[in-house]
mmCIF file with all atom_site columns, C-alpha atoms in Angstrom:
data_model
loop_
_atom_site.group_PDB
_atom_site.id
_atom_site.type_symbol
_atom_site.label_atom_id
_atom_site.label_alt_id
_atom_site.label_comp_id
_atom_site.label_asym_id
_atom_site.label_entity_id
_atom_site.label_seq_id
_atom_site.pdbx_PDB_ins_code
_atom_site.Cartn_x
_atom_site.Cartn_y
_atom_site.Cartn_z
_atom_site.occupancy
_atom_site.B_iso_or_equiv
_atom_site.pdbx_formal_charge
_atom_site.auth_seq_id
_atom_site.auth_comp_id
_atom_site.auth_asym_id
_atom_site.auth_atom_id
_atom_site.pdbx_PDB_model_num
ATOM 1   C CA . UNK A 1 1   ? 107.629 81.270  74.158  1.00 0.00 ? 30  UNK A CA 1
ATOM 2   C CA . UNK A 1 2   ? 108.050 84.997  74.815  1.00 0.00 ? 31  UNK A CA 1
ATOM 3   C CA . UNK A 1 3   ? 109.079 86.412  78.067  1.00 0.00 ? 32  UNK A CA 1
ATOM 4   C CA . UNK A 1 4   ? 107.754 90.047  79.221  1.00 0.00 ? 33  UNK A CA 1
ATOM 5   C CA . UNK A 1 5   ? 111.015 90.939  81.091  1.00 0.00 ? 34  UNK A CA 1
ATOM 6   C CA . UNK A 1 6   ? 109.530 94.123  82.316  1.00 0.00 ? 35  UNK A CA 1
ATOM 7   C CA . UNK A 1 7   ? 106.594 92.215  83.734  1.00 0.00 ? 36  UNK A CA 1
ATOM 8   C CA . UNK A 1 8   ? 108.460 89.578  85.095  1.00 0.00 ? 37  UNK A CA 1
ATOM 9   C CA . UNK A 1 9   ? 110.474 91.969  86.867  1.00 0.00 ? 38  UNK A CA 1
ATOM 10  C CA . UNK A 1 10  ? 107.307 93.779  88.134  1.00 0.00 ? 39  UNK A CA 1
ATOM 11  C CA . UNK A 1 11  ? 106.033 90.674  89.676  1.00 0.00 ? 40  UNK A CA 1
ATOM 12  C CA . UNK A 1 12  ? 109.317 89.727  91.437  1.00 0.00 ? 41  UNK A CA 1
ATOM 13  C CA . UNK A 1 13  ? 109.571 93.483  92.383  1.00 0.00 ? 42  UNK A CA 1
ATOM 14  C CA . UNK A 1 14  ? 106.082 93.006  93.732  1.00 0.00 ? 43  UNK A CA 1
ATOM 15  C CA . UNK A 1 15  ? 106.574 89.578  95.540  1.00 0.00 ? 44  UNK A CA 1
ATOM 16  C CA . UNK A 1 16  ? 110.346 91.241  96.760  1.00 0.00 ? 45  UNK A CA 1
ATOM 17  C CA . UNK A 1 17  ? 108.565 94.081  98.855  1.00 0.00 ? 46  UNK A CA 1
ATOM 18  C CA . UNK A 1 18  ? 106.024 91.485  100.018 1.00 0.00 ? 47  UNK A CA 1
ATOM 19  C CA . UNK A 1 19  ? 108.650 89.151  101.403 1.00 0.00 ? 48  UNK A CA 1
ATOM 20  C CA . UNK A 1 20  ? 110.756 91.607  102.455 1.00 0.00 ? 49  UNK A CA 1
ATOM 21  C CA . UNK A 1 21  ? 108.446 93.693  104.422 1.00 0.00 ? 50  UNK A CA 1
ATOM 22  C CA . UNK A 1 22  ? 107.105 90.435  106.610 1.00 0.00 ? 51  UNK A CA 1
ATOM 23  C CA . UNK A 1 23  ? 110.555 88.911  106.839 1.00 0.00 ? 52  UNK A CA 1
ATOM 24  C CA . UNK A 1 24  ? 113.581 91.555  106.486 1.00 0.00 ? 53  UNK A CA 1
ATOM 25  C CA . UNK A 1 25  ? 116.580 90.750  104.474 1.00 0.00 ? 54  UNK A CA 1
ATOM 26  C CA . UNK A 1 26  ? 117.948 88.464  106.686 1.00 0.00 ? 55  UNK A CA 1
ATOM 27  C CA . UNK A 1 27  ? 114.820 86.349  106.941 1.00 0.00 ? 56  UNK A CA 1
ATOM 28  C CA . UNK A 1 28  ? 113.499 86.465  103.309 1.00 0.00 ? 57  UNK A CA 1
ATOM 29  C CA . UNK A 1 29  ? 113.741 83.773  101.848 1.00 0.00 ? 58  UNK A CA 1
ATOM 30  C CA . UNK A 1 30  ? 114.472 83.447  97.864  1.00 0.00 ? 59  UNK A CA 1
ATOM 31  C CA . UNK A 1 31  ? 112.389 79.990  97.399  1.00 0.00 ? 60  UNK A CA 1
ATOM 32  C CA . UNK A 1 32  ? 108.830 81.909  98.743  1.00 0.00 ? 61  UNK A CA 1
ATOM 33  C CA . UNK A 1 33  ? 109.857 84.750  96.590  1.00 0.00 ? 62  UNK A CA 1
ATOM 34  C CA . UNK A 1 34  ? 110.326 82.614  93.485  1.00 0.00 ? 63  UNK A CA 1
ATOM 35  C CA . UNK A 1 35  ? 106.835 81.167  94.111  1.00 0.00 ? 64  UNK A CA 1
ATOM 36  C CA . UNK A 1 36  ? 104.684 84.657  95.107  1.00 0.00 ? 65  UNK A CA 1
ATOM 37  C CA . UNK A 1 37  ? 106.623 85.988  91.608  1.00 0.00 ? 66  UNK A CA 1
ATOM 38  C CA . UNK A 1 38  ? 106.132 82.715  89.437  1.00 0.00 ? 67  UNK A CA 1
ATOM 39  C CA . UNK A 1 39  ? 109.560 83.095  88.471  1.00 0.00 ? 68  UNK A CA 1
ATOM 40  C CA . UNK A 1 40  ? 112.932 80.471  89.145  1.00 0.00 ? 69  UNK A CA 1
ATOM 41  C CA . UNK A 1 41  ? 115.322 81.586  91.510  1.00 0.00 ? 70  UNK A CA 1
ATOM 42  C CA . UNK A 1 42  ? 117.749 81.434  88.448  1.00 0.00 ? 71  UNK A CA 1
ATOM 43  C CA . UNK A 1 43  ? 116.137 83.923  86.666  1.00 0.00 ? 72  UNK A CA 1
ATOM 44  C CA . UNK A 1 44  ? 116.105 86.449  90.103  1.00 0.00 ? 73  UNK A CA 1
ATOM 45  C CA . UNK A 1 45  ? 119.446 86.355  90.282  1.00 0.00 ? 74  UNK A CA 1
ATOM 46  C CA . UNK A 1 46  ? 120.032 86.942  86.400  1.00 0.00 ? 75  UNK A CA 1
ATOM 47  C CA . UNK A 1 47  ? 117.934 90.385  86.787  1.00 0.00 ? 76  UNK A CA 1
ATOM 48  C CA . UNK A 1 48  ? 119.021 91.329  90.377  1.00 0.00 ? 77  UNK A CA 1
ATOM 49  C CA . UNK A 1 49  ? 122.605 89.444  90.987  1.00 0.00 ? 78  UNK A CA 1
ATOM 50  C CA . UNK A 1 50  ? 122.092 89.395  94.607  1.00 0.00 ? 79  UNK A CA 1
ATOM 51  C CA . UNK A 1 51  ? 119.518 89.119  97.660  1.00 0.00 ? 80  UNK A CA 1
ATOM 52  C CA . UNK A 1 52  ? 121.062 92.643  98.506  1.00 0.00 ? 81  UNK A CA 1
ATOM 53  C CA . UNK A 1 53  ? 120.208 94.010  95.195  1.00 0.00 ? 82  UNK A CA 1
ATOM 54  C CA . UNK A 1 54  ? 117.128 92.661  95.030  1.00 0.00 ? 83  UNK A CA 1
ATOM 55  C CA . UNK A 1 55  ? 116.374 94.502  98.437  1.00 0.00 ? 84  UNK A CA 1
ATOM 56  C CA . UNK A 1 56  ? 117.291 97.333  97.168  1.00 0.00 ? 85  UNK A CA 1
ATOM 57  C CA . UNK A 1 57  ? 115.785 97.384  93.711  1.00 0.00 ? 86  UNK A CA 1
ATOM 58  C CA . UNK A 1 58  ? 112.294 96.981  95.996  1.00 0.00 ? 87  UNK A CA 1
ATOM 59  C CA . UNK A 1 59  ? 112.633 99.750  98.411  1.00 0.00 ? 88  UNK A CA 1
ATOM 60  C CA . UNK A 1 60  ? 113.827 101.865 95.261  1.00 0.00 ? 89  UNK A CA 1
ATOM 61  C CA . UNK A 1 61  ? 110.777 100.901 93.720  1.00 0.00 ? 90  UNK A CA 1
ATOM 62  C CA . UNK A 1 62  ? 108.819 101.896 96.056  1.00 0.00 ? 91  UNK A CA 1
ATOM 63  C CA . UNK A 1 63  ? 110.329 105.017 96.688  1.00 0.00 ? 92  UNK A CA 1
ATOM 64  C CA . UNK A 1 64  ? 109.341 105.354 93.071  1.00 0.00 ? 93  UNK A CA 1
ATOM 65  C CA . UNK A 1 65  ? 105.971 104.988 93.382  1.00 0.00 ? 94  UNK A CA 1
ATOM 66  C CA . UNK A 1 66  ? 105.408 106.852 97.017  1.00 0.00 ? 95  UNK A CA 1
ATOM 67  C CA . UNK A 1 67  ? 107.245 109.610 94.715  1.00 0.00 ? 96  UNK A CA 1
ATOM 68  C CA . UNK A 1 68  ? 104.061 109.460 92.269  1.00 0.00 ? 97  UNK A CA 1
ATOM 69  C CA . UNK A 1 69  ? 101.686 108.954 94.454  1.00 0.00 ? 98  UNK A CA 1
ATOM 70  C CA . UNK A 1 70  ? 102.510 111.730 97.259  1.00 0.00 ? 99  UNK A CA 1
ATOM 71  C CA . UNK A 1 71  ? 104.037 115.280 95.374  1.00 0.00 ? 100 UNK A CA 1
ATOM 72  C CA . UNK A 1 72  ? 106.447 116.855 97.540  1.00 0.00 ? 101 UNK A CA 1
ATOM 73  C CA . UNK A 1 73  ? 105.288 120.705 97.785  1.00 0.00 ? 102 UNK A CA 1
ATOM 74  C CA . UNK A 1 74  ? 107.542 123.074 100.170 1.00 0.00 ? 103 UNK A CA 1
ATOM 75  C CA . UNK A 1 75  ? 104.525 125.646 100.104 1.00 0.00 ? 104 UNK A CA 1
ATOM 76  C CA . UNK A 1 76  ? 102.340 123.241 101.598 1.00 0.00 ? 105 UNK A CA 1
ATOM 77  C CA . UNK A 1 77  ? 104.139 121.219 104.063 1.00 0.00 ? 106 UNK A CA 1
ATOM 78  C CA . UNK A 1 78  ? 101.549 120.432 106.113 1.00 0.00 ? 107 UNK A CA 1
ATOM 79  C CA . UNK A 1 79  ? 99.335  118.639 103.624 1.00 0.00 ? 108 UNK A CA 1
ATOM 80  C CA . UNK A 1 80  ? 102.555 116.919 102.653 1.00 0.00 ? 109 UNK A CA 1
ATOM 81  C CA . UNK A 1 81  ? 103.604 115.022 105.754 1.00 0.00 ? 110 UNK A CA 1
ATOM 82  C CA . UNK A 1 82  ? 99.408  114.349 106.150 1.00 0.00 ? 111 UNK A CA 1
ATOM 83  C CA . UNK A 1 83  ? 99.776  112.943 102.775 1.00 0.00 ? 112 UNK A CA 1
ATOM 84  C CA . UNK A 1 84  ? 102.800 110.924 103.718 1.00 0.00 ? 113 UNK A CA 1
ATOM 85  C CA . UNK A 1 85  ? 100.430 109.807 106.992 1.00 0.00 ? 114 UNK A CA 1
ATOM 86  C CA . UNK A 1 86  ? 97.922  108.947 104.766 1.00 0.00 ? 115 UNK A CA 1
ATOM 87  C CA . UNK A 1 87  ? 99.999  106.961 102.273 1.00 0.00 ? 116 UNK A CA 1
ATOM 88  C CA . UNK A 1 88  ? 101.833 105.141 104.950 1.00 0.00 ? 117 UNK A CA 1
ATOM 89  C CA . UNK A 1 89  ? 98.397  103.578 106.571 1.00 0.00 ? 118 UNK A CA 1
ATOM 90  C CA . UNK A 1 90  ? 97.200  102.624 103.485 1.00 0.00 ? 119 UNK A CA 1
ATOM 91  C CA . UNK A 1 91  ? 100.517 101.195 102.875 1.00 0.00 ? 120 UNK A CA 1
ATOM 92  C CA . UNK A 1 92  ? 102.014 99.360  106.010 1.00 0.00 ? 121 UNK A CA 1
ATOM 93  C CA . UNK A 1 93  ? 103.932 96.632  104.461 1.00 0.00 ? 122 UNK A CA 1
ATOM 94  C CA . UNK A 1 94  ? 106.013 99.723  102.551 1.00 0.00 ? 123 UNK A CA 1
ATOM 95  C CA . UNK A 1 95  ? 106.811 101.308 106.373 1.00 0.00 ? 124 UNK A CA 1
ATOM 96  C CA . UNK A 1 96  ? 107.971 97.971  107.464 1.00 0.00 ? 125 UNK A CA 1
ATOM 97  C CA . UNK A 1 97  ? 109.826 97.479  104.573 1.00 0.00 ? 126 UNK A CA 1
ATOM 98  C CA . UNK A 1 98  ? 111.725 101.153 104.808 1.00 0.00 ? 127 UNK A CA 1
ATOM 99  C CA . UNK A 1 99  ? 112.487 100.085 108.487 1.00 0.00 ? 128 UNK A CA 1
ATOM 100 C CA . UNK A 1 100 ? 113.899 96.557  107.909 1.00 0.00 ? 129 UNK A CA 1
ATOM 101 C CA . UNK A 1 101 ? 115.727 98.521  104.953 1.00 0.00 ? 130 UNK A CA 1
ATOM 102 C CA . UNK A 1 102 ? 117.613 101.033 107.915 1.00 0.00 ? 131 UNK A CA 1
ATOM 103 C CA . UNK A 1 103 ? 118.074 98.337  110.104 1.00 0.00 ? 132 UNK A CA 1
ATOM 104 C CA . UNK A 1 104 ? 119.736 95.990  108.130 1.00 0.00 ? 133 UNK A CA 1
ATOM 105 C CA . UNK A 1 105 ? 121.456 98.300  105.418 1.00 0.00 ? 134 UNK A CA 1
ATOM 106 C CA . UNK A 1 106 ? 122.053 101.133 107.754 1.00 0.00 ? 135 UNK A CA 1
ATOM 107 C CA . UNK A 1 107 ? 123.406 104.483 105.471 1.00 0.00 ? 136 UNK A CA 1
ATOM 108 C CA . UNK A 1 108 ? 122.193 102.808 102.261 1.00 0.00 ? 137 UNK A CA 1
ATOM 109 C CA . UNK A 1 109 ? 118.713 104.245 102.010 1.00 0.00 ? 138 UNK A CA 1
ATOM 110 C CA . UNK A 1 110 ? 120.362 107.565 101.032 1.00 0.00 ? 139 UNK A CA 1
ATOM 111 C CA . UNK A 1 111 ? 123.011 106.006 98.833  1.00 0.00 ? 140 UNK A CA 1
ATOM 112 C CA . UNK A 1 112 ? 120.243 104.545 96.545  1.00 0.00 ? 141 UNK A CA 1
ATOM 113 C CA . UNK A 1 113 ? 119.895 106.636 93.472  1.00 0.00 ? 142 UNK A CA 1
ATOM 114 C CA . UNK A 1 114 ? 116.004 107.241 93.597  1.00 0.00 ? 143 UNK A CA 1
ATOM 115 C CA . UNK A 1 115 ? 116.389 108.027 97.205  1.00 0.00 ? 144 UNK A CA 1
ATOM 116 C CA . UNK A 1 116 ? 119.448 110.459 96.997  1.00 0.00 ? 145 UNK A CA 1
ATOM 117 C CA . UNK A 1 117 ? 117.924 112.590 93.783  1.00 0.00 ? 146 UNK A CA 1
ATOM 118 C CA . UNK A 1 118 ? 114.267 112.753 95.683  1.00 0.00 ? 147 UNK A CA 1
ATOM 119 C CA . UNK A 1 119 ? 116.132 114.227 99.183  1.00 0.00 ? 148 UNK A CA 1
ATOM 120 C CA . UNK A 1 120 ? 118.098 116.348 97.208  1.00 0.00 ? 149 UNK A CA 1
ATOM 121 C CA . UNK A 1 121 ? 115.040 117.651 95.029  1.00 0.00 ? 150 UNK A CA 1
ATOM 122 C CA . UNK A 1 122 ? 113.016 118.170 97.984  1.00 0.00 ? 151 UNK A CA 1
ATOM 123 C CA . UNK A 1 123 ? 115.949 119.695 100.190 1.00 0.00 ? 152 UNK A CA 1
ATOM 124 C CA . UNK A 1 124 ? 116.705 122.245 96.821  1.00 0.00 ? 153 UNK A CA 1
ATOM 125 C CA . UNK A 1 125 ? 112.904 123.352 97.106  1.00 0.00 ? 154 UNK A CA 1
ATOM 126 C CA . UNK A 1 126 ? 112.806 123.352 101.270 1.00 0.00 ? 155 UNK A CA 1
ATOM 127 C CA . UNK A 1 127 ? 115.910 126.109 100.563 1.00 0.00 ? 156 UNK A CA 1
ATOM 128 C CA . UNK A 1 128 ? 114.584 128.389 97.844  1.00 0.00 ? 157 UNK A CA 1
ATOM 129 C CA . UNK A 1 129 ? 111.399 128.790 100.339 1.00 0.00 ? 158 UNK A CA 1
ATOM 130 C CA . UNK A 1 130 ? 113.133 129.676 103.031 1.00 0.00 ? 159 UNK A CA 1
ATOM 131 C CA . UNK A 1 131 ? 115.244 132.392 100.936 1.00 0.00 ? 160 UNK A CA 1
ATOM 132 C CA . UNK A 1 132 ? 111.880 133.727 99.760  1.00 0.00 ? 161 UNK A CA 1
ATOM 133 C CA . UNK A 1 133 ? 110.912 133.374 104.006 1.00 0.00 ? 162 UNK A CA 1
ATOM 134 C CA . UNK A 1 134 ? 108.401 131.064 103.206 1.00 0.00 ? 163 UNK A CA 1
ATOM 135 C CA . UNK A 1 135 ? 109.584 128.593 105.999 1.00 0.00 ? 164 UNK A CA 1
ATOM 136 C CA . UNK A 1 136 ? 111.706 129.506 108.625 1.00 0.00 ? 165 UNK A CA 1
ATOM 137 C CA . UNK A 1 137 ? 115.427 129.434 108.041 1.00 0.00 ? 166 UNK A CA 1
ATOM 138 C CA . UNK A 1 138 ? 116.441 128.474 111.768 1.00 0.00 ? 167 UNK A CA 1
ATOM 139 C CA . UNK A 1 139 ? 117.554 124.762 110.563 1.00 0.00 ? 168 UNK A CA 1
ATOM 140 C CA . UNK A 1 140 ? 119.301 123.954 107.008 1.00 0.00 ? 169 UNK A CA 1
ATOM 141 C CA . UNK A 1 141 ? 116.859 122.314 104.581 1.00 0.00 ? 170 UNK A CA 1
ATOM 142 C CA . UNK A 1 142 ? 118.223 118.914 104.782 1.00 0.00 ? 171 UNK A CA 1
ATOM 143 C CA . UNK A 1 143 ? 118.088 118.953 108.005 1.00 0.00 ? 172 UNK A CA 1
ATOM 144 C CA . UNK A 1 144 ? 114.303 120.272 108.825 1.00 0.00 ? 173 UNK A CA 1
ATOM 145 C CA . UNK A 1 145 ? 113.955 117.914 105.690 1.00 0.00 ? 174 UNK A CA 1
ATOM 146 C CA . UNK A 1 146 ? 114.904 114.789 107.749 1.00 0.00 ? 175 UNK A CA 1
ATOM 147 C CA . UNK A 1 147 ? 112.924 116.366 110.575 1.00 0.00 ? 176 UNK A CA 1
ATOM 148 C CA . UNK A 1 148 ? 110.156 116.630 108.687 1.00 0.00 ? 177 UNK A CA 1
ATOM 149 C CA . UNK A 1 149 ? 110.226 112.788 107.899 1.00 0.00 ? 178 UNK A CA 1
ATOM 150 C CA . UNK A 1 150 ? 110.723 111.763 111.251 1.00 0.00 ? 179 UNK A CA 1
ATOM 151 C CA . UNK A 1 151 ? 107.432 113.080 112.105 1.00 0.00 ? 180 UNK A CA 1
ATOM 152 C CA . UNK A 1 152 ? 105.459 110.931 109.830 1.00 0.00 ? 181 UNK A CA 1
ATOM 153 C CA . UNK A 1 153 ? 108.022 108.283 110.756 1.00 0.00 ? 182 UNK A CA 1
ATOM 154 C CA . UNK A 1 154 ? 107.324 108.339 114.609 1.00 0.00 ? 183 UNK A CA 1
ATOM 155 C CA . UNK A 1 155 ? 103.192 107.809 113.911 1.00 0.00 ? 184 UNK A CA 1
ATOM 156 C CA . UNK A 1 156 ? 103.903 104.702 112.332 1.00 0.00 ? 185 UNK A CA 1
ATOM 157 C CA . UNK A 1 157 ? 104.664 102.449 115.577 1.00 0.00 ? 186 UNK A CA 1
ATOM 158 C CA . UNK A 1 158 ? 101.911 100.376 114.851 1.00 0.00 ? 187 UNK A CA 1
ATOM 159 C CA . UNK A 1 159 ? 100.006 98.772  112.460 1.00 0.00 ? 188 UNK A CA 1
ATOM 160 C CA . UNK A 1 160 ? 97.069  100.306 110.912 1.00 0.00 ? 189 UNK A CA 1
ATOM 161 C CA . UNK A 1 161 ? 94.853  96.985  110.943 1.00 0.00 ? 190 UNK A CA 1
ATOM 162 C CA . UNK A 1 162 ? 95.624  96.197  114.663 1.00 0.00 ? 191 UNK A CA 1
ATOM 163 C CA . UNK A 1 163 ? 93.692  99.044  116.190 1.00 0.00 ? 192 UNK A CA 1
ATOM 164 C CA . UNK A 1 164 ? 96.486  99.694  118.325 1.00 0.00 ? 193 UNK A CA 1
ATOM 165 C CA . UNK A 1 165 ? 97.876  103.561 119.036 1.00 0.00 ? 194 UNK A CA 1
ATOM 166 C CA . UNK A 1 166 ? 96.224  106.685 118.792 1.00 0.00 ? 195 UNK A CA 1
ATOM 167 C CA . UNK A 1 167 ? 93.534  107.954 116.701 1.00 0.00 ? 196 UNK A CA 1
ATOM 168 C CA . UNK A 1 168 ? 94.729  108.568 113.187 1.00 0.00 ? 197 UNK A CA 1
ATOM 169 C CA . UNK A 1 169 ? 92.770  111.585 112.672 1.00 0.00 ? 198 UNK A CA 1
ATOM 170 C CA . UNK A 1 170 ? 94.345  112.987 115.483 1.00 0.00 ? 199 UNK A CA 1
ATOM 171 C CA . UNK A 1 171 ? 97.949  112.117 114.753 1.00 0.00 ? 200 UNK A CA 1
ATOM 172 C CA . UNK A 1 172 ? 97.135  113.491 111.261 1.00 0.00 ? 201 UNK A CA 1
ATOM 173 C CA . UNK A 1 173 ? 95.783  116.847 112.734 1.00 0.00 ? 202 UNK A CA 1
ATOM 174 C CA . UNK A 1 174 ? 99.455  116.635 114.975 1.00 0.00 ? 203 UNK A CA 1
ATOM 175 C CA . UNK A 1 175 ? 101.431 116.346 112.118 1.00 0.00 ? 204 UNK A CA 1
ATOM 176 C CA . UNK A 1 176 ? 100.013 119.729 110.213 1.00 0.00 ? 205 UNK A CA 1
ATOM 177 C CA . UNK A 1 177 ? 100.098 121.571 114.077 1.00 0.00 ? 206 UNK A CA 1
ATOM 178 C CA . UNK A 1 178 ? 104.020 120.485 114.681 1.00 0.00 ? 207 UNK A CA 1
ATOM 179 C CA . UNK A 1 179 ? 104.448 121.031 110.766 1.00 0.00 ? 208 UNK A CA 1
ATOM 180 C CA . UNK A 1 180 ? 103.728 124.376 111.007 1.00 0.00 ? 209 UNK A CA 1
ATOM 181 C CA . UNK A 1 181 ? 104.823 124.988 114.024 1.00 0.00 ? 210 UNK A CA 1
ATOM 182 C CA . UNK A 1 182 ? 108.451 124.032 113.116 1.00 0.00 ? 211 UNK A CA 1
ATOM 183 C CA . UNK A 1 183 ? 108.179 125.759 109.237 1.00 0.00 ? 212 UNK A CA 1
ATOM 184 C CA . UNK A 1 184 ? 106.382 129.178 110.043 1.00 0.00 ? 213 UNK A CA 1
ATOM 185 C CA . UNK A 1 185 ? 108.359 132.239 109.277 1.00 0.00 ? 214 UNK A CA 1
ATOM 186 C CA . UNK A 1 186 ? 109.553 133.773 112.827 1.00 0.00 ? 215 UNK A CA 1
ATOM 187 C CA . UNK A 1 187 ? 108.573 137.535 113.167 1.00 0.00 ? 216 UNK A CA 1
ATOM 188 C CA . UNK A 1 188 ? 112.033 139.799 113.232 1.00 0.00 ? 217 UNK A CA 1
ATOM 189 C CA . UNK A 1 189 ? 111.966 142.408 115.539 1.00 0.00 ? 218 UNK A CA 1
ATOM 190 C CA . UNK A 1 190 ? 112.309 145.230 114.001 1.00 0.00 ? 219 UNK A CA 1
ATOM 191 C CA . UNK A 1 191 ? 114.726 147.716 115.935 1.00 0.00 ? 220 UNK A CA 1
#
C-alpha cells in the first residue's frame, strides 16, 4: 500500500488546528487527534516529533493560508484589517487557536519562521510608505504594525455564531475609521 505523506500530513494538520483550537496545547489530546486525522499516534510523532511541534506546525499553517487568503497591502490599510475582520469571523476556530498559541507558547508566535518572514515583509512595506508619506511616520512600522493587529485582535472577544458583541458591520466600519485615523499623513506646518 502507498502512503500520500503530503496528504496525510494535511489531514493531521487539519485535525491539529481543530483540536487545538477547542482544547489548547495543554488540553489536546493526541488519541482524538489520531482519530479526526485517521492516522496512528506513531506516525504523528514520526512527522512532527512532539505535541509542541505539532502545535506549531498548525498555527504555521495557518498563518500560511490567512497569508493567501488576506494580501497584506500598506496602500490600503483599511481594507486590510476589514479583510483580516472578515477572515477571522469566517474563521473562529483559527482566532482561538492564535490565542491558545500566545498563551501557552508566549514569544513563540514571532519565532516561527512563517510568522517572522510575514511581520517582517509587512513591517518592510509599512516603512517604504511612510518614507514616500503615505502613512504617517509618528510610530516605527513594526510597531503601528503590531498596532494595527491588535485592532482586528480586540473585535474578536466573541464568537461569531453566539450572537454575542457588537454588530460586525459596525466593528468593521471601526476598524477602517481608527485605521485611518492612526495611518493618515499629518499636515506639517509650514513656517
Amino acid at each position: 500500500m502507498i502512503r500520500d505523506s503530503a496528504a496525510t500530513k494535511a489531514r493531521i494538520l487539519e485535525a491539529a488546528t481543530a483540536e487545538f483550537a477547542a482544547h489548547g496545547l495543554a488540553g489536546a489530546r493526541v488519541d482524538r487527534l489520531a482519530a479526526r486525522a485517521g492516522a496512528n499516534k506513531q506516525l504523528i510523532y514520526a512527522y512532527f516529533q512532539s505535541k509542541e511541534n505539532l502545535f506549531d506546525s498548525a498555527v504555521e499553517a495557518n498563518i500560511g493560508r490567512l497569508m493567501d487568503e488576506v494580501p497584506f497591502d500598506a496602500n490600503d490599510l483599511a481594507r486590510y484589517v476589514q479583510a483580516l475582520f472578515d477572515f477571522g469571523r469566517a474563521h473562529p476556530e483559527l482566532a482561538r487557536l492564535a490565542r491558545w498559541h500566545g498563551l501557552e507558547r508566549p514569544g513563540m508566535m514571532l519565532k516561527l519562521p512563517q510568522a517572522a518572514d510575514s511581520m517582517m515583509r509587512k513591517a518592510s512595506a509599512l516603512a517604504a510608505a511612510q518614507v514616500a508619506g503615505e502613512i504617517d511616520d509618528a510610530l516605527p512600522a513594526p510597531q503601528l504594525l503590531e498596532l494595527l493587529l491588535a485592532l482586528v485582535h480586540s473585535t474578536e472577544a466573541g464568537d461569531p455564531a453566539d450572537g454575542a458583541g457588537a454588530d460586525p458591520a459596525a466593528l468593521r466600519e471601526a476598524l477602517a475609521i481608527a485605521v485611518h485615523r492612526l495611518t493618515a499623513p499629518q499636515r506639517k506646518p509650514t513656517p
